PDB file of C-alpha atoms and ligand atoms in Angstrom:
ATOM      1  CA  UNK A  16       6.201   2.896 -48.277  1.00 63.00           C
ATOM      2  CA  UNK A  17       5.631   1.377 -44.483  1.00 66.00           C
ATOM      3  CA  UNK A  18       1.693   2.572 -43.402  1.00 66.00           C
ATOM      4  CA  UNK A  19       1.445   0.214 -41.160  1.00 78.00           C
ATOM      5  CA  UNK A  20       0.011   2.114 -38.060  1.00 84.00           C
ATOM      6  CA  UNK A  21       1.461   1.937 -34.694  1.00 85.00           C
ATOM      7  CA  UNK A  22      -0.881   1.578 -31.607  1.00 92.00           C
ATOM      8  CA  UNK A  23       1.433   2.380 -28.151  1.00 96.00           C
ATOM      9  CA  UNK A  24       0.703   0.089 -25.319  1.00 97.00           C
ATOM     10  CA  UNK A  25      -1.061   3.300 -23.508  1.00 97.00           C
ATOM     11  CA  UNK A  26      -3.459   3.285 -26.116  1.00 97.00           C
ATOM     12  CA  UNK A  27      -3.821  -0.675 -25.993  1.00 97.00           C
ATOM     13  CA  UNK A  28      -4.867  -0.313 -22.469  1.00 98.00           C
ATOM     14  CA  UNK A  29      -7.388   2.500 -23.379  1.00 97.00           C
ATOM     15  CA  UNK A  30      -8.637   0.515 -25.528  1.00 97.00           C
ATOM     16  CA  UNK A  31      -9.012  -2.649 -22.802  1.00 98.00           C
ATOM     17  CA  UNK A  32     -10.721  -0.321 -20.649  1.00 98.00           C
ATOM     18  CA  UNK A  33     -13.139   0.875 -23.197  1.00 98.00           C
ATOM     19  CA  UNK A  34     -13.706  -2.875 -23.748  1.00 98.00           C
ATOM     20  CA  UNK A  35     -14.346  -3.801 -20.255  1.00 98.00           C
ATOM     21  CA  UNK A  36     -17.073  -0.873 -19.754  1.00 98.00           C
ATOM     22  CA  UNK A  37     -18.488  -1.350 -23.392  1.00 98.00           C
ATOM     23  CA  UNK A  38     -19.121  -5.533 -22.404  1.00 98.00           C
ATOM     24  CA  UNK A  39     -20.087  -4.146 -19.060  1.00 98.00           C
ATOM     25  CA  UNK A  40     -18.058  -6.483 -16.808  1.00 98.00           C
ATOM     26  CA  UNK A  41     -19.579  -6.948 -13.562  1.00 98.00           C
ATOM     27  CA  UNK A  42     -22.527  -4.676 -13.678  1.00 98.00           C
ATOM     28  CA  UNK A  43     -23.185  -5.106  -9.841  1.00 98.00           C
ATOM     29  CA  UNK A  44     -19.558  -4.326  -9.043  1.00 98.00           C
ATOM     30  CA  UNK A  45     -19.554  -1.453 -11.577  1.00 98.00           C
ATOM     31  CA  UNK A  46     -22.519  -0.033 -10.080  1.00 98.00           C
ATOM     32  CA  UNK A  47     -21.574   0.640  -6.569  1.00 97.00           C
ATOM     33  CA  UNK A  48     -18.003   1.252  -7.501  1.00 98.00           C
ATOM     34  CA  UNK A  49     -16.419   4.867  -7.812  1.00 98.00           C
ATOM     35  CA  UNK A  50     -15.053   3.906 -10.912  1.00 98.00           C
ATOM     36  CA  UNK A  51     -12.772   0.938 -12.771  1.00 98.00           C
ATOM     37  CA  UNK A  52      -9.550   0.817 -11.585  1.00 98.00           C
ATOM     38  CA  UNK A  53      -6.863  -0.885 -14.751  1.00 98.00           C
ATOM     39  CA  UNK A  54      -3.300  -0.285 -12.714  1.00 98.00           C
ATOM     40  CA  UNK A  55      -0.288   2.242 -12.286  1.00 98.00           C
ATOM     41  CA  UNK A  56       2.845   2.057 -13.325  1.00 98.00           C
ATOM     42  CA  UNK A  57       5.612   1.576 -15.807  1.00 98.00           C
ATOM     43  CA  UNK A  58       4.351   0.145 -18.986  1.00 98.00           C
ATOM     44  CA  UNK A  59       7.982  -1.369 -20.189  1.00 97.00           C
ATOM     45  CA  UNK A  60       8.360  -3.212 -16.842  1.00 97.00           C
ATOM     46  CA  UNK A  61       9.628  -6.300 -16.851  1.00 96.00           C
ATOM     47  CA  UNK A  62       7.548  -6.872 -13.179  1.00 97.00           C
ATOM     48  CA  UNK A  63       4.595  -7.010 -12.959  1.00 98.00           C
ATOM     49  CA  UNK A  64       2.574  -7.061  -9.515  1.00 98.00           C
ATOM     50  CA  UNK A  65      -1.189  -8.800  -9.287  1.00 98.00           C
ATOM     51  CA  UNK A  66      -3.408  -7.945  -6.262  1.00 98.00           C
ATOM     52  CA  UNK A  67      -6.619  -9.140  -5.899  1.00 98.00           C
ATOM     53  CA  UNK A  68      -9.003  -5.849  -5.794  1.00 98.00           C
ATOM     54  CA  UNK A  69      -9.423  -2.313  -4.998  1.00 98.00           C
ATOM     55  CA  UNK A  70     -10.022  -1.359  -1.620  1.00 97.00           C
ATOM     56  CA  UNK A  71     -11.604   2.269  -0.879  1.00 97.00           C
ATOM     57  CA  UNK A  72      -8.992   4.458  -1.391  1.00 98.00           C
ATOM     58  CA  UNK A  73      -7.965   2.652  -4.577  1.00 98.00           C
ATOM     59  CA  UNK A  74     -11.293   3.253  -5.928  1.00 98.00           C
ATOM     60  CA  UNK A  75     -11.269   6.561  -4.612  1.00 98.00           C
ATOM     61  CA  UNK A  76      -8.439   7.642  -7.180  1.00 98.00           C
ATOM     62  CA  UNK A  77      -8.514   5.186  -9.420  1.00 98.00           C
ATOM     63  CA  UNK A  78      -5.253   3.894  -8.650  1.00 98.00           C
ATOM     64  CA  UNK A  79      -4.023   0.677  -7.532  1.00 98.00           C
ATOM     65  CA  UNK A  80      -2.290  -0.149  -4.244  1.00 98.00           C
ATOM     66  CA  UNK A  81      -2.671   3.269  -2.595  1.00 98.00           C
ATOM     67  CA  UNK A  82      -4.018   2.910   1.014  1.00 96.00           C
ATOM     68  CA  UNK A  83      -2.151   0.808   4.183  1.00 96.00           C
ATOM     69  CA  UNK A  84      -1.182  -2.262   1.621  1.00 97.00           C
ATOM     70  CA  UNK A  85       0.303  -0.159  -0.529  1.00 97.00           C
ATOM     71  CA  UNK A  86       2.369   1.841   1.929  1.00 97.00           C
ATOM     72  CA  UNK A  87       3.970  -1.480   2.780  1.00 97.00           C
ATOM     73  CA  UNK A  88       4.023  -2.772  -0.927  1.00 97.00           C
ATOM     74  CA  UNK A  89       6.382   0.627  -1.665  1.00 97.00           C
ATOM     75  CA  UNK A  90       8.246   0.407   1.671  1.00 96.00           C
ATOM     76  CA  UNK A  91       9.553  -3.275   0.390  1.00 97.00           C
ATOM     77  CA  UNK A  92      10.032  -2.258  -2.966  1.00 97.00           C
ATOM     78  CA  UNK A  93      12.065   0.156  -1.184  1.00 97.00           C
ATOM     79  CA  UNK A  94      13.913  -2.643   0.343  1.00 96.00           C
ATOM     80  CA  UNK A  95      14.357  -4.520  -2.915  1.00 96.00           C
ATOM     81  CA  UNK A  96      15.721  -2.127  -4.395  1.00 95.00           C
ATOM     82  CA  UNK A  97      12.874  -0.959  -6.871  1.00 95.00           C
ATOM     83  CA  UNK A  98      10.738   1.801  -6.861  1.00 93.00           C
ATOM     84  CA  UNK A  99       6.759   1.868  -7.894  1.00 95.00           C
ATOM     85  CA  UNK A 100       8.041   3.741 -11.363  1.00 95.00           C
ATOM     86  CA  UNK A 101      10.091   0.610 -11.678  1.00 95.00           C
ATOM     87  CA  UNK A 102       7.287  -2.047 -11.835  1.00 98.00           C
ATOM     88  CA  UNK A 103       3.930  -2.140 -13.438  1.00 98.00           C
ATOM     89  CA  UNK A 104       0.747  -3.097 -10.384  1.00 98.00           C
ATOM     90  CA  UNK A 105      -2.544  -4.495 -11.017  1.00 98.00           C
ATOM     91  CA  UNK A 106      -5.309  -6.091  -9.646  1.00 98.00           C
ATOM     92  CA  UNK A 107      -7.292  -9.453 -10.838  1.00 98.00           C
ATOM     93  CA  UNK A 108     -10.821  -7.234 -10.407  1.00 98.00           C
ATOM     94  CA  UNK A 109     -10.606  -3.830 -11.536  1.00 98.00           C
ATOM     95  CA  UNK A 110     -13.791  -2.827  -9.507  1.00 98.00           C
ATOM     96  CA  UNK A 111     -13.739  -2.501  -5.206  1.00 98.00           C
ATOM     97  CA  UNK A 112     -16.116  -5.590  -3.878  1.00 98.00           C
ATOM     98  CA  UNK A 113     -18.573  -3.824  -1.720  1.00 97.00           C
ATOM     99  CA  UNK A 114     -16.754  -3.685   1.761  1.00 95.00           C
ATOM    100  CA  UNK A 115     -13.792  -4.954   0.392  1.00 92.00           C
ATOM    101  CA  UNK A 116     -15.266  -8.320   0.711  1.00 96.00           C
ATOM    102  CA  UNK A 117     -12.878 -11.116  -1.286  1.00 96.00           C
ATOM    103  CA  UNK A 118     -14.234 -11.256  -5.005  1.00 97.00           C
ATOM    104  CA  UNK A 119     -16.453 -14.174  -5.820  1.00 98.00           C
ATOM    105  CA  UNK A 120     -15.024 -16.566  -8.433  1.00 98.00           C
ATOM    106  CA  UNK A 121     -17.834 -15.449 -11.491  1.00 98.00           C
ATOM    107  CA  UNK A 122     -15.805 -11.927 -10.763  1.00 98.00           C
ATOM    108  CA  UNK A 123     -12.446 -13.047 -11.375  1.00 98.00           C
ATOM    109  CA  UNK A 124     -13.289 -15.393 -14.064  1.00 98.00           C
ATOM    110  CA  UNK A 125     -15.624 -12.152 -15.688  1.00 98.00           C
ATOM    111  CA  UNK A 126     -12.046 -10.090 -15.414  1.00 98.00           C
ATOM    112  CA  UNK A 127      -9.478 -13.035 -16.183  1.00 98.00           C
ATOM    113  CA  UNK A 128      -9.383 -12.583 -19.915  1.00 98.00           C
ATOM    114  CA  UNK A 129      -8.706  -8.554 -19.372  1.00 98.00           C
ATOM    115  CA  UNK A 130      -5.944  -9.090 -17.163  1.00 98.00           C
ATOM    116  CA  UNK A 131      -4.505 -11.595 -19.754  1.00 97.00           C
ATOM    117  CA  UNK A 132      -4.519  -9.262 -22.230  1.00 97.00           C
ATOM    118  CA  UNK A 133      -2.741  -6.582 -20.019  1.00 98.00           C
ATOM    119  CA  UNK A 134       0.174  -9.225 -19.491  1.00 97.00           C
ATOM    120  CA  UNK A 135      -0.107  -9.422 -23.276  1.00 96.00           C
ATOM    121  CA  UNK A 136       0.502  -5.698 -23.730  1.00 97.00           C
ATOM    122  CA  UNK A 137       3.021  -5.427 -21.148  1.00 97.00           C
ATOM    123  CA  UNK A 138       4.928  -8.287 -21.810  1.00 96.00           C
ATOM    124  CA  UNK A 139       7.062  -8.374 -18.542  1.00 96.00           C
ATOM    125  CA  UNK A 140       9.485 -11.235 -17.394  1.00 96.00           C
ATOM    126  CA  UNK A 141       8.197 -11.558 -13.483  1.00 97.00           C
ATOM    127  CA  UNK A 142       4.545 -11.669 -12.412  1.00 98.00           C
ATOM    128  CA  UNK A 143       4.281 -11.596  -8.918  1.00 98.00           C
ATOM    129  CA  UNK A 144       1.305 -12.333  -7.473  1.00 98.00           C
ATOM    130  CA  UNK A 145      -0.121 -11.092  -4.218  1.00 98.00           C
ATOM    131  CA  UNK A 146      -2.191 -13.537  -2.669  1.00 97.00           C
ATOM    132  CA  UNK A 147      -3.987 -16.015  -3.212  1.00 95.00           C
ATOM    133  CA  UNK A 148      -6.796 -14.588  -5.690  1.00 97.00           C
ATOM    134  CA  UNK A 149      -3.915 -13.649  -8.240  1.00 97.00           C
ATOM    135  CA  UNK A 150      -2.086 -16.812  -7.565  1.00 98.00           C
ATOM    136  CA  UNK A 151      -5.013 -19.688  -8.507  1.00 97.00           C
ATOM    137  CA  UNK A 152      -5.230 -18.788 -11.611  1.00 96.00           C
ATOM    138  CA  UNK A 153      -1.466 -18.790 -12.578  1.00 97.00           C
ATOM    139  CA  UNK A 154      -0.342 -21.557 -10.217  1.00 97.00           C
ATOM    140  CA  UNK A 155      -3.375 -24.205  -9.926  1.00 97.00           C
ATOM    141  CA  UNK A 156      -3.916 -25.854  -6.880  1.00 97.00           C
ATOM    142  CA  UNK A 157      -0.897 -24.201  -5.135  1.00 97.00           C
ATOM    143  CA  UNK A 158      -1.107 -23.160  -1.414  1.00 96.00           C
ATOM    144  CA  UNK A 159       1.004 -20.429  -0.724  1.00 96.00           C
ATOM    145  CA  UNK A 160       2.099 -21.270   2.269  1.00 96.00           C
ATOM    146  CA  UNK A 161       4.032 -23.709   1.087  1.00 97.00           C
ATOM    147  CA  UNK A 162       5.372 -21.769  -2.488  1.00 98.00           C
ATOM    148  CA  UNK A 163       5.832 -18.517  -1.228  1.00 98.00           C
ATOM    149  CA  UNK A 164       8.596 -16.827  -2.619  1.00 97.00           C
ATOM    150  CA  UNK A 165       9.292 -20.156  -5.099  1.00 97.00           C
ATOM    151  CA  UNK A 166       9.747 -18.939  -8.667  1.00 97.00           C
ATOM    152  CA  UNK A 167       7.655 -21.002 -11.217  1.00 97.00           C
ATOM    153  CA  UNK A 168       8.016 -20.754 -15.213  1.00 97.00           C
ATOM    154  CA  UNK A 169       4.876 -20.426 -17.170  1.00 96.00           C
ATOM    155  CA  UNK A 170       3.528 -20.705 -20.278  1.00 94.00           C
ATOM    156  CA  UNK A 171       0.188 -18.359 -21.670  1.00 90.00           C
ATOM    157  CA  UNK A 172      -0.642 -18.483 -25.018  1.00 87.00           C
ATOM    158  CA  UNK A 173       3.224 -19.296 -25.673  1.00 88.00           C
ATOM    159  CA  UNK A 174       4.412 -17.218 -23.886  1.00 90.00           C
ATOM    160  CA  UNK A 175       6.646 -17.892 -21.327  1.00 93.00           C
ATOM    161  CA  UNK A 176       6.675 -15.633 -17.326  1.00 94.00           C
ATOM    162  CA  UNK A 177       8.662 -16.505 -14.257  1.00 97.00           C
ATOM    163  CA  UNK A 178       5.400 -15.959 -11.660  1.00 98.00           C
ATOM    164  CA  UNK A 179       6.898 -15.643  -8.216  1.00 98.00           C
ATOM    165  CA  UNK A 180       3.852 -16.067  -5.651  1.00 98.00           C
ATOM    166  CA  UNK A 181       3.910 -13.512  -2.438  1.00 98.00           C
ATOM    167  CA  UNK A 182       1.506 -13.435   0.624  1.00 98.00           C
ATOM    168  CA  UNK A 183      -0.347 -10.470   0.388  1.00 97.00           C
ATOM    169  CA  UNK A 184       0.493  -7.317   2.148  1.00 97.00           C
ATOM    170  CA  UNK A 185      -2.819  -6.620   3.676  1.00 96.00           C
ATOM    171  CA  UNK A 186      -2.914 -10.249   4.753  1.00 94.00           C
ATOM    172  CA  UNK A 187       0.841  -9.552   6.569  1.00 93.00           C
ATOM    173  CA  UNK A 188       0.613  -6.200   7.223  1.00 90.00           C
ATOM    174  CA  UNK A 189      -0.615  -6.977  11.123  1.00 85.00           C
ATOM    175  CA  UNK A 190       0.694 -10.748  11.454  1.00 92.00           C
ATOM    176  CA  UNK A 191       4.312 -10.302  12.984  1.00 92.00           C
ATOM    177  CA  UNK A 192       5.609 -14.039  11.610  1.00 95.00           C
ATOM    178  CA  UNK A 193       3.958 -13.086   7.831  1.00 96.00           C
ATOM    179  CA  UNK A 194       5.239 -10.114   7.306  1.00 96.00           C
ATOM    180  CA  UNK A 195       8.928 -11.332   8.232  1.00 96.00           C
ATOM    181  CA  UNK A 196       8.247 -13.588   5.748  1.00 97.00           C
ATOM    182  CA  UNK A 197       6.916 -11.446   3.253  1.00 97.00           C
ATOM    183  CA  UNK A 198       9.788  -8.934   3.646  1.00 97.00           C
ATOM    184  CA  UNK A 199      12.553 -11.821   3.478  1.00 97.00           C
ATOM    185  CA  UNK A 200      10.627 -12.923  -0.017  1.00 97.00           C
ATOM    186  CA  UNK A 201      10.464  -9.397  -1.234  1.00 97.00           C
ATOM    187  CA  UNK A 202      14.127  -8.666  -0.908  1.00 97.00           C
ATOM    188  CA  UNK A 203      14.942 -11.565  -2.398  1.00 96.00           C
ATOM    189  CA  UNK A 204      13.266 -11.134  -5.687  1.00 96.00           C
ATOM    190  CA  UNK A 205      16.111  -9.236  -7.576  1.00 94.00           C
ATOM    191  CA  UNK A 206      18.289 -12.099  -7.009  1.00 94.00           C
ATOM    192  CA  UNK A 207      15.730 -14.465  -7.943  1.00 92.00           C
ATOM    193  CA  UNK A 208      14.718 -12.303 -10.833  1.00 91.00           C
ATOM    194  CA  UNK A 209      18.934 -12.493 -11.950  1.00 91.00           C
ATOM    195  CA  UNK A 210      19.495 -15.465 -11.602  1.00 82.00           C
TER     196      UNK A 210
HETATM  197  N1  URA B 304      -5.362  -4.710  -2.121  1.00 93.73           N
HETATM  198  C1  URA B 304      -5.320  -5.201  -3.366  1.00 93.73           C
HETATM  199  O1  URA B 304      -5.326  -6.395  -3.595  1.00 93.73           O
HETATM  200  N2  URA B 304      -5.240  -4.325  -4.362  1.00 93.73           N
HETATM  201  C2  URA B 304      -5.214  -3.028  -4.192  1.00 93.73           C
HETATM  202  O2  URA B 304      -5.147  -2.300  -5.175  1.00 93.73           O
HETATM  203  C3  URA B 304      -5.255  -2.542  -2.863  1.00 93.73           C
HETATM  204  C4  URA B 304      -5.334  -3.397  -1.845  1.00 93.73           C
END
């Protein structure tokens, strides 16, 4: 007789979450945040999306990719061809940085091994990172303005992901030339993705 118990990935990230607050992960983050923020989304999806942190009105509701960056982050998904129930979207630090200043390195090394084990869990094909925060730790030494939109294979813990590293939204949103650029990547992903 099979007992062997089955654990869904929902409850695998319940669990990771219960983890992060049990080792308390950046207390001083935690402490003036309105609460953790994990990520939305699709939990078969073979794309994944890494920002780099909440901003308010993520940590307002808890979810990720919900104010001005992630009007435009849906609006190109739009464009590609996806929708957000398509994808899975995350962050590198699950907590907002007081005034949505950029998280400090001992913050994204703190959350690194968390969002390692959510790629684990989810397993998808495509990581695309959004910026530069979610891009150093995947593509070393890379400056994105020069491998934007360049897909690169690789391998975690044997495993093998295509990472495909985007400017960020917020970062385009405003910049005329960036977010031409940003849009032409975006819509391009699919193919990339296919081919
Ligand atoms: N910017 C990010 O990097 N992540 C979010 O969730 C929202 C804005």
């Amino acid at each position: 007789m099979y007992t062997g118990i089955v654990i869904t990935k929902q409850q695998q990230l319940d669990q990771l979450r219960a983890d992060i607050l049990e080792n308390d992960i950046c207390p001083d983050l935690a402490a003036q945040a309105t609460q953790l923020v994990m990520g939305d989304g699709n939990l078969d999806a073979d794309i994944v999306f890494i920002g780099e942190a909440p901003g308010k009105k993520e940590d307002l509701t808890g979810l990720p990719f919900v104010g001005a960056s992630g009007k435009f982050l849906n609006e190109m998904l739009a464009q590609a061809g996806l929708e957000r129930a398509d994808v899975y979207i995350t962050n590198v630090v699950k907590y907002r940085p007081p005034n949505n200043r950029d998280p400090k390195p001992a913050e994204k090394k703190a959350f690194m091994p968390y969002l390692l084990k959510q790629l684990e869990i989810i397993h998808p094909k495509v990581v695309i990172t959004l910026g530069r925060h979610s891009m150093e730790y995947f593509l070393p030494g890379a400056v994105i303005g020069e491998v934007h939109g360049q897909p690169h294979t690789v391998t975690i813990d044997n495993d093998d992901f295509l990472v495909i590293p985007l400017y960020h939204p917020a970062a385009a949103l405003y910049n005329g030339s960036l977010r031409a650029t940003l849009i032409e990547d975006f819509v391009r992903v699919p193919q990339i993705i296919a081919g």
